[in-house]
Amino acid sequence: MVKICCIGAGYVGGPTMAVIALKCPKIEVVVVDISVPRITAWNSDTLPIYEPGLDDVVKQCRGKNLFFSTDVEKHVHEADIVFVSVNTPTKTRGLGAGKAADLTYWESAARMIADVSKSDKIVVEKSTVPVKTAEAIEKILTHNSKGINFQILSNPEFLAEGTAIDDLFKPDRVLIGGRETPGGQKAIQALKDVYAHWVPEANIITTNLWSAELSKLAANAFLAQRISSVNAMSALCEATGANVSQVAYAVGKDSRIGPKFLNASVGFGGSCFQKDILNLVYICECNGLPEVAEYWKQVIKINDYQKSRFVNRVVASMFNTVSNKKVAILGFAFKKDTGDTRETPAIDVCKGLVGDNAKLSIYDPQVQEDQIQRDLSMKKFDWDHPLHLQPMSPTSVKQQVSVTMDAYGATKDAHAVCILTEWDEFKTLDFQKIYDNMQKPAFVFDGRNVVNAEKLREIGFIVYSIGKPLDAWLKDMPAVA
Ligand code: NAD
Ligand code: UDX
């Protein structure tokens, strides 16, 4: 029986390994982590992450061929294939701070593998890492070689949160990069055999190590670039009377461009896009390619611009001040169907509004109050932009931010509603009831284009929708971008 161990029981390690266990009943899969609360949660009825379909997959194989453990060394020692799926955040200090990936967790995992291994192993990079990381990992693994053969593979993960299980069941592609030696090719085949249990062979791509590592950064950069492109267009749409949804539809009908990932929004969030683009920028700079670095930086600059533009629009529309006004925030997660708030645009928008002294009342179906408080009081690293970066003090979070159990509580007596996550339940809210309970004039600022603006206007709301023709009111109160 092949034994797999995955180091890192996070958003990637947990779901990915659960699906491998489900699809490969003859493989034993153990997911290990240094975080005791995380492993305890994986072994309980309340999993540590919210992901549609995940509970069901875990229930089917946990205790049979899927295990979660904190006994990291034991399970690494016993495994034939070791996936490393630890976090690789942006460095916040030292060389490359604000851009380079922090490989501390990766390096410590690699050193531990080298220490505890007594048999040959395939070590798989599942985390997103800078191109050429495998070279460094090889050095660590073979430095004190006890005659053990380690083969390093790059197998980046392309799942998106909120759709992770579907993405893992039917991946557009699985990418495996390895050394072009007989040993490297044998390792690639071994990993291919795992995925071949459910992924058609044509969808399993094999490349050299560096192509696989770089493809992951490239894919995220291209995806984020599409959003910044459509968001840049949204600003021009508002200035000219064009409608960004119509423009995106017309542009996306070109089969060379395609219709997906063209939804204008308050900005992209999530743990990957910004981090991976900054990493790409740093790699370009280190390779003497400042023009290429500058090109990709713009994707993040437009994203920051989009968030500030939204805040400015809210403040300008409400007579240039939100001081002491209650503003309801609907949605705090970085996208629907997840409780994840990493780099969510809601953090910057909320800090911006609080900077103008607003009183916020926040509701999100999956994000708990303590998480919101932590996010707003956390210091955010400034990569090179002056966006509302100051953390809120715990006192001002307490005084200016409250978290409610539903959208109706959040909007009661509010002057404005800001929709920051595209949760489906926001589409079916009783907006007449919300309007009746709000201060007048009542505003809706839809940062995700999820509500029917025309219907809301009929009720009496003043509505701002990203990239859509502006109400007369909003035209009269122009926001300075
Ligand atoms: P995460 O923070 O949710 O999980 C990482 C886990 O690794 C944590 O639970 C942490 O305790 C554990 N860990 C760290 N060092 C360890 C060590 N030495 N030994 C054992 N456990 C250790 O991160 P994530 O979102 O799962 O991302 C993991 C990697 O996958 C990152 O490189 C990320 O860029 C990449 N990725 C993430 C996504 C996503 O949607 N989140 C998608 C594709 C790729
Ligand atoms: C992303 C990549 O899609 C995935 O392949 C990679 O493995 C990890 O990073 P994720 O961040 O989980 O996945 O979600 P994604 O669906 O890509 O959304 C990222 C952000 O972009 C969200 O804030 C989302 O709301 C925003 N977005 C997405 C838009 O604003 N408009 C769009 O059209 C699509």
Coordinates of C-alpha atoms and ligand atoms in Angstrom, one line a residue:
M1 CA 0.0 0.0 0.0
V2 CA 1.4 3.4 -1.0
K3 CA 1.6 5.8 1.9
I4 CA 1.1 9.5 1.4
C5 CA 1.9 12.1 4.1
C6 CA 1.0 15.8 3.6
I7 CA 2.7 18.4 5.7
G8 CA 0.2 21.3 6.3
A9 CA -3.5 20.8 7.0
G10 CA -4.7 24.1 5.6
Y11 CA -7.0 25.2 2.8
V12 CA -5.0 23.3 0.3
G13 CA -3.6 20.3 2.2
G14 CA -6.9 19.3 3.8
P15 CA -9.2 19.3 0.8
T16 CA -6.6 18.0 -1.6
M17 CA -5.7 15.0 0.5
A18 CA -9.3 14.3 1.4
V19 CA -10.0 14.0 -2.3
I20 CA -7.0 11.8 -3.0
A21 CA -8.1 9.5 -0.2
L22 CA -11.6 9.4 -1.6
K23 CA -10.5 8.6 -5.1
C24 CA -7.7 6.2 -4.1
P25 CA -9.1 3.8 -1.4
K26 CA -6.0 1.7 -1.5
I27 CA -3.7 4.6 -0.6
E28 CA -3.3 5.6 3.0
V29 CA -3.2 9.4 3.4
V30 CA -2.1 11.2 6.6
V31 CA -2.3 15.0 6.9
V32 CA 0.0 16.4 9.5
D33 CA 0.3 19.8 11.0
I34 CA 2.1 21.5 13.9
S35 CA -1.1 23.3 14.8
V36 CA -2.9 21.2 17.5
P37 CA -6.2 23.1 17.2
R38 CA -6.3 22.7 13.4
I39 CA -5.7 18.9 13.6
T40 CA -8.3 18.6 16.5
A41 CA -10.8 20.4 14.3
W42 CA -10.1 18.2 11.3
N43 CA -10.8 15.2 13.6
S44 CA -14.1 16.8 14.8
D45 CA -17.5 17.4 13.3
T46 CA -16.6 21.1 12.8
L47 CA -13.9 21.2 10.2
P48 CA -11.5 24.1 10.4
I49 CA -12.5 25.5 7.0
Y50 CA -15.8 26.1 5.4
E51 CA -15.9 24.6 1.9
P52 CA -19.0 23.3 0.1
G53 CA -18.9 19.4 -0.2
L54 CA -15.8 19.0 2.0
D55 CA -17.7 17.6 5.1
D56 CA -19.1 14.9 3.0
V57 CA -15.7 13.8 1.5
V58 CA -14.0 13.8 4.8
K59 CA -16.8 11.8 6.5
Q60 CA -16.5 9.2 3.8
C61 CA -12.9 8.4 4.3
R62 CA -11.7 9.7 7.7
G63 CA -10.6 6.8 9.9
K64 CA -10.5 4.5 6.9
N65 CA -7.6 5.7 4.7
L66 CA -7.6 9.4 5.7
F67 CA -6.0 10.5 9.0
F68 CA -5.2 13.8 10.6
S69 CA -2.3 13.9 13.1
T70 CA 0.2 16.1 14.9
D71 CA 2.7 13.3 14.9
V72 CA 4.5 14.9 12.0
E73 CA 7.8 13.1 12.2
K74 CA 6.3 9.6 12.5
H75 CA 4.1 9.9 9.4
V76 CA 6.8 11.6 7.3
H77 CA 9.2 8.8 8.2
E78 CA 6.6 6.1 7.1
A79 CA 5.5 7.8 3.9
D80 CA 6.6 7.0 0.3
I81 CA 5.3 10.3 -1.0
V82 CA 5.5 13.5 1.1
F83 CA 3.5 16.5 0.0
V84 CA 4.5 19.8 1.4
S85 CA 1.6 22.2 1.6
V86 CA 2.7 24.7 4.2
N87 CA 2.0 28.4 4.0
T88 CA 4.4 30.6 2.0
P89 CA 3.3 34.2 2.9
T90 CA 4.9 37.4 1.8
K91 CA 8.0 38.3 3.8
T92 CA 7.4 41.1 6.2
R93 CA 11.0 41.8 7.2
G94 CA 14.5 41.5 5.9
L95 CA 15.7 41.0 2.4
G96 CA 12.8 41.3 -0.1
A97 CA 10.3 42.3 2.6
G98 CA 6.9 43.1 1.2
K99 CA 7.5 41.1 -2.0
A100 CA 9.5 37.9 -1.6
A101 CA 7.9 34.7 -0.4
D102 CA 8.8 33.7 3.1
L103 CA 10.1 30.2 2.9
T104 CA 10.7 29.7 6.6
Y105 CA 8.0 27.1 7.0
W106 CA 9.0 25.3 3.8
E107 CA 12.7 25.2 4.8
S108 CA 11.9 23.9 8.3
A109 CA 9.6 21.2 6.8
A110 CA 12.4 20.2 4.4
R111 CA 15.0 20.0 7.2
M112 CA 12.6 17.8 9.2
I113 CA 12.1 15.5 6.2
A114 CA 15.9 15.1 5.8
D115 CA 16.3 14.4 9.5
V116 CA 13.6 11.7 10.0
S117 CA 13.8 9.9 6.6
K118 CA 15.3 6.4 6.5
S119 CA 14.0 5.3 3.1
D120 CA 13.7 6.8 -0.4
K121 CA 11.0 9.4 -0.8
I122 CA 9.3 11.5 -3.4
V123 CA 8.9 15.1 -2.0
V124 CA 6.2 17.1 -3.7
E125 CA 6.0 20.9 -3.7
K126 CA 2.3 21.6 -3.3
S127 CA 2.7 25.0 -1.8
T128 CA 3.1 27.9 -4.3
V129 CA 6.9 28.7 -4.3
P130 CA 9.3 30.9 -6.2
V131 CA 10.7 29.4 -9.4
K132 CA 13.9 27.5 -8.5
T133 CA 12.8 26.5 -5.0
A134 CA 13.2 22.8 -5.8
E135 CA 16.9 23.4 -6.3
A136 CA 17.2 24.8 -2.7
I137 CA 15.1 22.0 -1.4
E138 CA 17.3 19.4 -3.1
K139 CA 20.3 20.9 -1.4
I140 CA 18.7 20.7 2.0
L141 CA 17.5 17.1 1.5
T142 CA 20.7 15.8 0.2
H143 CA 23.1 17.8 2.3
N144 CA 23.4 15.2 5.1
S145 CA 22.5 12.4 2.8
K146 CA 22.4 9.0 4.5
G147 CA 22.3 7.3 1.1
I148 CA 18.6 8.1 0.7
N149 CA 17.3 9.0 -2.7
F150 CA 14.9 12.0 -2.7
Q151 CA 13.1 13.0 -5.8
I152 CA 11.6 16.5 -5.8
L153 CA 8.4 17.2 -7.9
S154 CA 6.5 20.4 -8.4
N155 CA 2.8 19.8 -8.3
P156 CA 1.2 23.2 -7.8
E157 CA -2.5 23.4 -6.8
F158 CA -5.0 25.3 -8.9
L159 CA -8.1 25.0 -6.7
A160 CA -10.0 28.1 -5.9
E161 CA -11.7 28.5 -2.4
G162 CA -15.4 28.1 -2.4
T163 CA -15.3 25.6 -5.2
A164 CA -12.3 23.5 -4.0
I165 CA -14.0 20.1 -4.1
D166 CA -15.5 20.6 -7.6
D167 CA -12.1 21.9 -8.8
L168 CA -10.3 18.8 -7.3
F169 CA -12.9 16.4 -8.7
K170 CA -12.6 17.9 -12.2
P171 CA -9.4 19.8 -12.5
D172 CA -8.7 21.6 -15.8
R173 CA -5.3 20.1 -15.5
V174 CA -2.9 18.6 -13.0
L175 CA 0.6 19.8 -13.5
I176 CA 3.6 17.7 -12.5
G177 CA 7.2 19.0 -13.0
G178 CA 10.3 16.9 -12.3
R179 CA 13.9 16.3 -13.2
E180 CA 14.5 15.1 -16.7
T181 CA 16.6 12.1 -15.4
P182 CA 15.4 8.5 -15.3
G183 CA 14.8 8.9 -11.5
G184 CA 12.9 12.1 -12.0
Q185 CA 10.7 10.6 -14.7
K186 CA 10.0 7.5 -12.5
A187 CA 8.8 9.9 -9.7
I188 CA 6.6 11.8 -12.1
Q189 CA 5.0 8.5 -13.2
A190 CA 4.4 7.5 -9.6
L191 CA 2.5 10.8 -8.9
K192 CA 0.7 10.5 -12.2
D193 CA -0.5 7.1 -11.2
V194 CA -2.1 8.6 -8.1
Y195 CA -4.0 11.3 -10.1
A196 CA -4.9 8.8 -12.8
H197 CA -7.4 7.2 -10.4
W198 CA -9.8 10.0 -11.4
V199 CA -8.2 12.5 -13.7
P200 CA -8.1 11.7 -17.5
E201 CA -4.5 11.2 -18.6
A202 CA -4.8 14.0 -21.2
N203 CA -5.4 16.5 -18.3
I204 CA -2.2 15.5 -16.5
I205 CA 0.6 17.7 -17.9
T206 CA 4.2 16.9 -17.2
T207 CA 7.0 19.5 -17.5
N208 CA 10.4 20.3 -16.1
L209 CA 10.6 21.5 -12.6
W210 CA 11.1 25.2 -13.3
S211 CA 8.2 25.3 -15.8
A212 CA 5.8 23.8 -13.2
E213 CA 6.9 26.2 -10.5
L214 CA 6.7 29.2 -12.8
S215 CA 3.3 28.2 -14.3
K216 CA 1.6 28.5 -11.0
L217 CA 2.8 32.1 -10.5
A218 CA 2.0 32.8 -14.1
A219 CA -1.6 31.4 -13.9
N220 CA -2.4 33.5 -10.8
A221 CA -0.9 36.6 -12.4
F222 CA -2.9 36.2 -15.6
L223 CA -6.1 35.6 -13.6
A224 CA -5.6 38.6 -11.4
Q225 CA -4.7 40.7 -14.5
R226 CA -8.1 40.0 -16.0
I227 CA -9.8 41.3 -12.9
S228 CA -7.6 44.4 -12.8
S229 CA -8.3 44.9 -16.5
V230 CA -12.1 44.8 -16.1
N231 CA -11.9 46.9 -12.9
A232 CA -9.9 49.5 -14.8
M233 CA -12.6 49.5 -17.4
S234 CA -15.2 49.9 -14.7
A235 CA -13.8 53.3 -13.8
L236 CA -14.0 54.4 -17.4
C237 CA -17.5 53.0 -17.7
E238 CA -18.7 55.2 -14.8
A239 CA -17.0 58.2 -16.3
T240 CA -18.6 57.7 -19.7
G241 CA -22.0 56.0 -19.1
A242 CA -20.9 52.6 -20.5
N243 CA -22.0 49.5 -18.6
V244 CA -19.1 47.3 -17.5
S245 CA -21.3 44.1 -17.6
Q246 CA -22.2 44.8 -21.2
V247 CA -18.6 45.6 -22.1
A248 CA -17.3 42.4 -20.3
Y249 CA -20.0 40.4 -22.1
A250 CA -19.1 41.8 -25.5
V251 CA -15.3 41.4 -24.9
G252 CA -15.7 37.9 -23.5
K253 CA -17.6 36.7 -26.5
D254 CA -14.4 36.8 -28.4
S255 CA -13.3 33.1 -28.2
R256 CA -9.7 34.2 -27.8
I257 CA -10.6 36.1 -24.6
G258 CA -13.5 34.0 -23.2
P259 CA -16.2 34.9 -20.7
K260 CA -14.9 33.8 -17.4
F261 CA -13.2 36.0 -14.7
L262 CA -14.5 39.3 -16.1
N263 CA -16.7 40.4 -13.2
A264 CA -15.9 43.9 -12.1
S265 CA -15.7 44.1 -8.3
V266 CA -14.5 46.2 -5.4
G267 CA -11.2 44.4 -5.9
F268 CA -9.8 40.9 -5.7
G269 CA -8.7 39.4 -2.4
G270 CA -7.6 36.0 -1.1
S271 CA -4.4 34.6 0.1
C272 CA -2.9 34.0 -3.4
F273 CA -3.2 36.7 -6.0
Q274 CA -1.4 39.6 -4.3
K275 CA 1.2 37.4 -2.6
D276 CA 2.0 35.5 -5.8
I277 CA 2.2 38.6 -8.0
L278 CA 4.5 40.3 -5.5
N279 CA 6.6 37.2 -5.5
L280 CA 6.7 37.3 -9.3
V281 CA 7.7 41.0 -9.2
Y282 CA 10.5 40.2 -6.8
I283 CA 11.8 37.3 -9.0
C284 CA 11.8 39.6 -12.0
E285 CA 13.7 42.3 -10.1
C286 CA 16.2 39.7 -9.0
N287 CA 16.7 38.5 -12.5
G288 CA 17.4 42.0 -13.8
L289 CA 14.0 42.5 -15.4
P290 CA 12.6 45.8 -13.9
E291 CA 10.3 46.5 -16.9
V292 CA 8.6 43.1 -16.5
A293 CA 8.4 43.7 -12.7
E294 CA 6.8 47.1 -13.3
Y295 CA 4.2 45.6 -15.7
W296 CA 2.9 43.0 -13.1
K297 CA 3.0 45.6 -10.2
Q298 CA 0.3 47.5 -12.1
V299 CA -2.1 44.7 -11.5
I300 CA -1.9 45.2 -7.8
K301 CA -1.9 49.0 -8.1
I302 CA -5.2 48.9 -10.0
N303 CA -6.6 46.6 -7.3
D304 CA -5.6 49.1 -4.6
Y305 CA -7.0 51.9 -6.7
Q306 CA -10.3 50.1 -7.0
K307 CA -10.7 49.7 -3.2
S308 CA -9.9 53.4 -2.6
R309 CA -12.2 54.4 -5.4
F310 CA -15.0 52.5 -3.7
V311 CA -14.4 54.2 -0.3
N312 CA -14.1 57.6 -2.0
R313 CA -17.4 57.0 -3.8
V314 CA -19.2 56.1 -0.6
V315 CA -17.9 59.1 1.3
A316 CA -18.4 61.6 -1.6
S317 CA -22.0 60.4 -2.3
M318 CA -23.0 60.9 1.4
F319 CA -22.3 64.7 1.4
N320 CA -18.6 64.1 1.8
T321 CA -18.8 62.7 5.3
V322 CA -19.7 59.5 6.9
S323 CA -18.7 60.7 10.3
N324 CA -20.8 59.0 13.0
K325 CA -23.1 57.5 10.4
K326 CA -24.0 53.9 10.6
V327 CA -22.8 52.0 7.5
A328 CA -23.8 48.4 7.1
I329 CA -21.2 46.1 5.6
L330 CA -22.7 43.0 3.9
G331 CA -20.0 40.4 3.4
F332 CA -16.5 40.3 4.8
A333 CA -15.0 37.1 3.2
F334 CA -12.9 37.6 0.1
K335 CA -15.5 35.8 -2.0
K336 CA -18.7 33.8 -1.5
D337 CA -18.8 30.3 -0.1
T338 CA -15.7 30.6 2.1
G339 CA -15.1 32.0 5.6
D340 CA -11.6 33.0 4.5
T341 CA -10.8 36.7 5.0
R342 CA -7.1 36.7 4.0
E343 CA -6.5 39.9 2.0
T344 CA -10.2 40.5 1.6
P345 CA -11.0 43.9 0.1
A346 CA -13.4 44.4 3.0
I347 CA -10.5 45.0 5.3
D348 CA -9.3 48.1 3.3
V349 CA -12.8 49.3 2.7
C350 CA -13.7 49.1 6.3
K351 CA -10.5 50.8 7.5
G352 CA -11.1 53.5 4.9
L353 CA -14.6 54.2 6.1
V354 CA -13.6 54.1 9.8
G355 CA -10.8 56.6 8.8
D356 CA -13.7 58.9 7.9
N357 CA -15.2 58.1 11.3
A358 CA -18.1 55.9 10.2
K359 CA -19.8 53.4 12.5
L360 CA -19.7 50.0 10.9
S361 CA -22.2 47.2 11.4
I362 CA -20.9 44.1 9.7
Y363 CA -22.6 40.9 8.7
D364 CA -21.1 37.9 6.9
P365 CA -22.7 34.4 6.9
Q366 CA -19.4 32.6 7.5
V367 CA -17.0 35.0 9.2
Q368 CA -17.1 35.2 13.0
E369 CA -16.8 38.4 15.1
D370 CA -13.4 37.6 16.6
Q371 CA -12.0 37.1 13.1
I372 CA -13.3 40.5 11.9
Q373 CA -11.8 42.2 15.0
R374 CA -8.5 40.5 14.4
D375 CA -8.4 41.5 10.8
L376 CA -9.2 45.1 11.4
S377 CA -6.7 45.5 14.2
M378 CA -3.9 43.6 12.5
K379 CA -1.0 45.6 11.1
K380 CA -0.8 45.2 7.4
F381 CA 2.5 45.3 5.6
D382 CA 2.9 48.2 3.2
W383 CA 4.4 46.9 -0.1
D384 CA 4.7 50.3 -1.7
H385 CA 1.3 52.0 -1.5
P386 CA -0.2 54.3 1.0
L387 CA -3.7 52.7 1.2
H388 CA -5.5 52.8 4.6
L389 CA -2.9 50.6 6.2
Q390 CA -3.0 51.7 9.8
P391 CA -4.4 49.0 12.0
M392 CA -7.3 50.1 14.1
S393 CA -6.7 50.1 17.8
P394 CA -8.7 47.5 19.8
T395 CA -10.6 50.4 21.4
S396 CA -11.6 52.0 18.1
V397 CA -12.6 48.6 16.8
K398 CA -14.8 48.2 19.8
Q399 CA -16.3 51.7 19.5
Q400 CA -16.7 51.9 15.8
V401 CA -17.4 48.3 14.6
S402 CA -20.1 45.9 15.6
V403 CA -20.9 42.5 14.1
T404 CA -24.4 41.3 13.6
M405 CA -26.1 37.9 13.1
D406 CA -28.0 38.9 10.0
A407 CA -28.3 41.5 7.2
Y408 CA -31.5 43.0 8.7
G409 CA -29.8 43.7 12.0
A410 CA -26.8 45.2 10.2
T411 CA -28.9 47.5 8.1
K412 CA -31.3 48.8 10.8
D413 CA -31.0 52.6 11.2
A414 CA -28.1 52.6 8.8
H415 CA -27.5 55.4 6.3
A416 CA -25.8 53.2 3.7
V417 CA -25.3 49.5 2.8
C418 CA -22.0 48.4 1.2
I419 CA -22.1 44.9 -0.4
L420 CA -18.5 43.6 -0.3
T421 CA -19.0 39.8 -0.9
E422 CA -21.2 38.2 -3.5
W423 CA -23.1 35.8 -1.1
D424 CA -26.2 34.4 -2.9
E425 CA -28.4 35.3 0.1
F426 CA -27.8 39.0 -0.5
K427 CA -29.7 38.7 -3.8
T428 CA -32.9 37.6 -2.1
L429 CA -33.0 40.0 0.8
D430 CA -36.2 41.9 1.4
F431 CA -34.9 45.3 0.4
Q432 CA -38.3 47.0 1.0
K433 CA -38.0 46.0 4.6
I434 CA -34.4 47.1 4.7
Y435 CA -35.3 50.5 3.2
D436 CA -38.1 51.0 5.6
N437 CA -35.7 50.6 8.6
M438 CA -32.9 52.8 7.2
Q439 CA -32.2 56.5 7.5
K440 CA -33.0 58.6 4.5
P441 CA -31.7 59.1 1.9
A442 CA -30.8 55.5 1.9
F443 CA -27.8 54.3 -0.1
V444 CA -26.7 51.0 -1.5
F445 CA -23.1 50.7 -2.7
D446 CA -22.9 47.4 -4.5
G447 CA -19.2 46.3 -4.7
R448 CA -20.1 43.0 -6.4
N449 CA -23.0 43.9 -8.8
V450 CA -25.2 41.3 -7.1
V451 CA -28.4 43.3 -6.5
N452 CA -31.0 44.4 -9.0
A453 CA -30.3 48.2 -9.0
E454 CA -33.4 49.1 -10.9
K455 CA -35.7 47.4 -8.4
L456 CA -33.8 49.1 -5.5
R457 CA -34.2 52.5 -7.2
E458 CA -38.0 51.8 -7.5
I459 CA -38.1 51.3 -3.7
G460 CA -36.3 54.6 -3.2
F461 CA -32.6 53.7 -2.7
I462 CA -29.8 55.7 -4.3
V463 CA -27.8 52.9 -5.8
Y464 CA -24.1 52.7 -6.9
S465 CA -23.1 49.6 -8.8
I466 CA -19.5 49.2 -9.9
G467 CA -18.9 50.2 -13.5
K468 CA -22.6 50.9 -14.2
P469 CA -24.2 54.2 -15.4
L470 CA -24.5 56.5 -12.4
D471 CA -27.7 57.8 -10.7
A472 CA -28.2 61.6 -11.1
W473 CA -27.4 61.9 -7.4
L474 CA -24.0 60.2 -7.7
K475 CA -23.2 62.3 -10.8
D476 CA -23.8 65.4 -8.7
M477 CA -21.5 64.2 -6.0
P478 CA -18.4 63.2 -7.9
A479 CA -15.8 61.2 -6.1
V480 CA -12.1 62.2 -6.4
A481 CA -10.4 59.0 -7.4
Ligands
NAD1 P1 -2.8 27.6 5.3 O1 -2.1 28.6 6.1 O2 -4.2 27.4 5.3 O3 -2.1 26.1 5.8 C1 -0.8 25.9 6.0 C2 -0.6 25.0 7.2 O4 0.7 24.6 7.2 C3 -1.0 25.6 8.5 O5 -2.0 24.9 9.1 C4 0.4 25.5 9.3 O6 0.2 25.3 10.7 C5 1.0 24.4 8.6 N1 2.5 24.4 8.8 C6 3.4 25.4 8.6 N2 4.6 24.9 8.8 C7 4.6 23.7 9.2 C8 5.5 22.7 9.5 N3 6.8 22.9 9.5 N4 5.1 21.4 9.8 C9 3.8 21.1 9.8 N5 2.8 22.0 9.5 C10 3.2 23.3 9.2 O7 -2.2 27.7 3.8 P2 -3.0 27.3 2.5 O8 -4.0 28.3 2.1 O9 -3.4 25.9 2.6 O10 -1.8 27.4 1.4 C11 -0.7 26.5 1.4 C12 0.1 26.7 0.2 O11 -0.7 26.5 -1.0 C13 0.6 28.2 0.0 O12 1.9 28.1 -0.6 C14 -0.4 28.8 -1.0 O13 0.1 29.8 -1.7 C15 -0.8 27.6 -1.8 N6 -2.1 27.7 -2.5 C16 -3.2 28.1 -1.8 C17 -4.4 28.1 -2.4 C18 -5.7 28.6 -1.6 O14 -6.7 28.7 -2.2 N7 -5.6 28.8 -0.3 C19 -4.6 27.6 -3.7 C20 -3.5 27.2 -4.3 C21 -2.2 27.2 -3.7
UDX2 C1 -7.1 31.8 -6.8 C2 -7.0 31.1 -8.2 O1 -8.3 31.2 -8.9 C3 -6.7 29.6 -8.0 O2 -6.6 28.9 -9.2 C4 -5.5 29.5 -7.2 O3 -5.2 28.1 -6.9 C5 -5.6 30.2 -5.8 O4 -6.0 31.6 -6.1 P1 -9.0 32.0 -4.9 O5 -8.2 33.2 -4.5 O6 -9.3 31.0 -3.9 O7 -8.2 31.2 -6.1 O8 -10.4 32.5 -5.6 P2 -10.7 33.2 -7.0 O9 -12.0 32.6 -7.4 O10 -9.6 33.2 -7.9 O11 -11.0 34.7 -6.6 C6 -10.0 35.6 -6.1 C7 -10.6 37.0 -5.9 O12 -10.9 37.6 -7.2 C8 -11.8 37.0 -5.1 O13 -11.8 38.1 -4.2 C9 -12.9 37.2 -6.1 O14 -14.1 37.8 -5.6 C10 -12.2 38.1 -7.1 N1 -12.8 38.0 -8.5 C11 -12.8 36.8 -9.2 C12 -13.3 39.1 -9.1 O15 -13.3 40.2 -8.5 N2 -13.8 39.1 -10.3 C13 -13.9 37.9 -11.1 O16 -14.3 37.9 -12.2 C14 -13.4 36.7 -10.4

